[in-house]
Amino acid sequence: MRRKLAAGNWKMNGTSADLAQIEALAQAHSSALSEILIAPPTPLLHRASQVAKSKAITIGAQDCHKRERGAHTGDVSAEMLLDAGASYVILGHSERRADHDEHDEDVRAKARAALAAGLRVIICLGEELEEREADNTLDIIGGQLAGSIPDDISSDSLVVAYEPIWAIGTGKVPSIAQIGEVHDFIRARLEKRFGHATAKAIRLLYGGSVKPANAAEIFAVENVDGALVGGASLKAEDFSPIIAALDES
Ligand code: PGA
């Protein structure tokens, strides 16, 4: 059985005052069936992990460098994230791909570094609106999957997030059939590459404008094992009903 995962990506939002949101979530969901993950900005990682300690929340980072250490001013290594209390790192988010010109091979190298350090990775895949309209979605996702996911993963260390770029922060969501099609496709590709037993245990998240109002419908889709949530993860009062919907799915 795959344990459901509700992952909140705070992006470049949040200061010390927002640690109270993690505290509130921990209190509200101390007996959640789902795994709950918050990925705050890097400066909050350590304190977030202190707040979450021995509570129901796991802490993740939003990026890491592909090298272990060295002359890379401003960058942070996977080992540093682990040391700060993270147990996951989100990699290949479309905002990183766009803002920092990250390509599949960069994402793969970062994933290898993260896995070597002992972090779990959430690797993001997603198509542009023009690619969807041109009926190229599965080709794009297949290419990103082949290029971004390293060979040496285990079902425990890898989570894949399908995040259509045009659905991120826009309030637009693909149809239930479109989400199902892509998730089935990702599962099939993972099966081909890693074998049935491994592929069936890897968690697949949907991300892009997940809100309390649409969460239950999305979580009912086969092969959706949770969500990667941006805007609606910033406040416990918004994220909480999404976690509850996942628990009930
Ligand atoms: P959103 O972001 O929920 O604000 O659309 C999702 C994401 O980028 O992970």
PDB file of C-alpha atoms and ligand atoms in Angstrom, residues 7-9 11 90 93-95 124 161 163-164 167-172 206-211 228-233, ligand 1:
ATOM      1  CA  ALA A   7       3.073  18.038   0.397  1.00  0.00           C
ATOM      2  CA  GLY A   8       3.048  21.804   0.842  1.00  0.00           C
ATOM      3  CA  ASN A   9       5.528  23.826  -1.205  1.00  0.00           C
ATOM      4  CA  LYS A  11       8.086  28.528  -2.480  1.00  0.00           C
ATOM      5  CA  ILE A  90      11.590  18.898  -4.302  1.00  0.00           C
ATOM      6  CA  HIS A  93       9.881  22.235 -10.189  1.00  0.00           C
ATOM      7  CA  SER A  94       8.842  24.173 -13.288  1.00  0.00           C
ATOM      8  CA  GLU A  95       9.705  27.449 -11.550  1.00  0.00           C
ATOM      9  CA  CYS A 124       8.321  17.365 -10.816  1.00  0.00           C
ATOM     10  CA  ALA A 161       4.732  14.993  -9.022  1.00  0.00           C
ATOM     11  CA  GLU A 163       2.338  19.475 -12.310  1.00  0.00           C
ATOM     12  CA  PRO A 164       0.960  20.907 -15.559  1.00  0.00           C
ATOM     13  CA  ALA A 167      -2.282  24.869 -13.771  1.00  0.00           C
ATOM     14  CA  ILE A 168       0.273  26.209 -11.274  1.00  0.00           C
ATOM     15  CA  GLY A 169      -1.008  29.246  -9.419  1.00  0.00           C
ATOM     16  CA  THR A 170      -3.642  29.922 -12.070  1.00  0.00           C
ATOM     17  CA  GLY A 171      -6.779  28.373 -10.594  1.00  0.00           C
ATOM     18  CA  LYS A 172      -7.011  26.216 -13.737  1.00  0.00           C
ATOM     19  CA  TYR A 206      -0.841  15.820  -8.619  1.00  0.00           C
ATOM     20  CA  GLY A 207       0.040  19.525  -8.316  1.00  0.00           C
ATOM     21  CA  GLY A 208      -1.432  22.722  -9.753  1.00  0.00           C
ATOM     22  CA  SER A 209      -4.194  24.775  -8.123  1.00  0.00           C
ATOM     23  CA  VAL A 210      -5.222  22.087  -5.637  1.00  0.00           C
ATOM     24  CA  LYS A 211      -7.698  23.726  -3.253  1.00  0.00           C
ATOM     25  CA  LEU A 228       1.923  18.947  -4.150  1.00  0.00           C
ATOM     26  CA  VAL A 229       0.236  22.145  -3.041  1.00  0.00           C
ATOM     27  CA  GLY A 230       1.560  25.686  -3.401  1.00  0.00           C
ATOM     28  CA  GLY A 231      -0.709  28.604  -2.517  1.00  0.00           C
ATOM     29  CA  ALA A 232      -3.184  26.584  -0.469  1.00  0.00           C
ATOM     30  CA  SER A 233      -0.414  25.184   1.758  1.00  0.00           C
TER      31      SER A 233
HETATM   32  P1  PGA B   1      -0.231  25.982  -6.647  1.00  0.00           P
HETATM   33  O1  PGA B   1       1.283  25.516  -6.851  1.00  0.00           O
HETATM   34  O2  PGA B   1      -0.895  24.994  -5.728  1.00  0.00           O
HETATM   35  O3  PGA B   1      -0.125  27.346  -6.047  1.00  0.00           O
HETATM   36  O4  PGA B   1      -0.866  25.994  -8.005  1.00  0.00           O
HETATM   37  C1  PGA B   1       1.599  24.158  -6.968  1.00  0.00           C
HETATM   38  C2  PGA B   1       3.079  23.964  -7.123  1.00  0.00           C
HETATM   39  O5  PGA B   1       3.738  24.746  -7.816  1.00  0.00           O
HETATM   40  O6  PGA B   1       3.636  23.007  -6.540  1.00  0.00           O
END
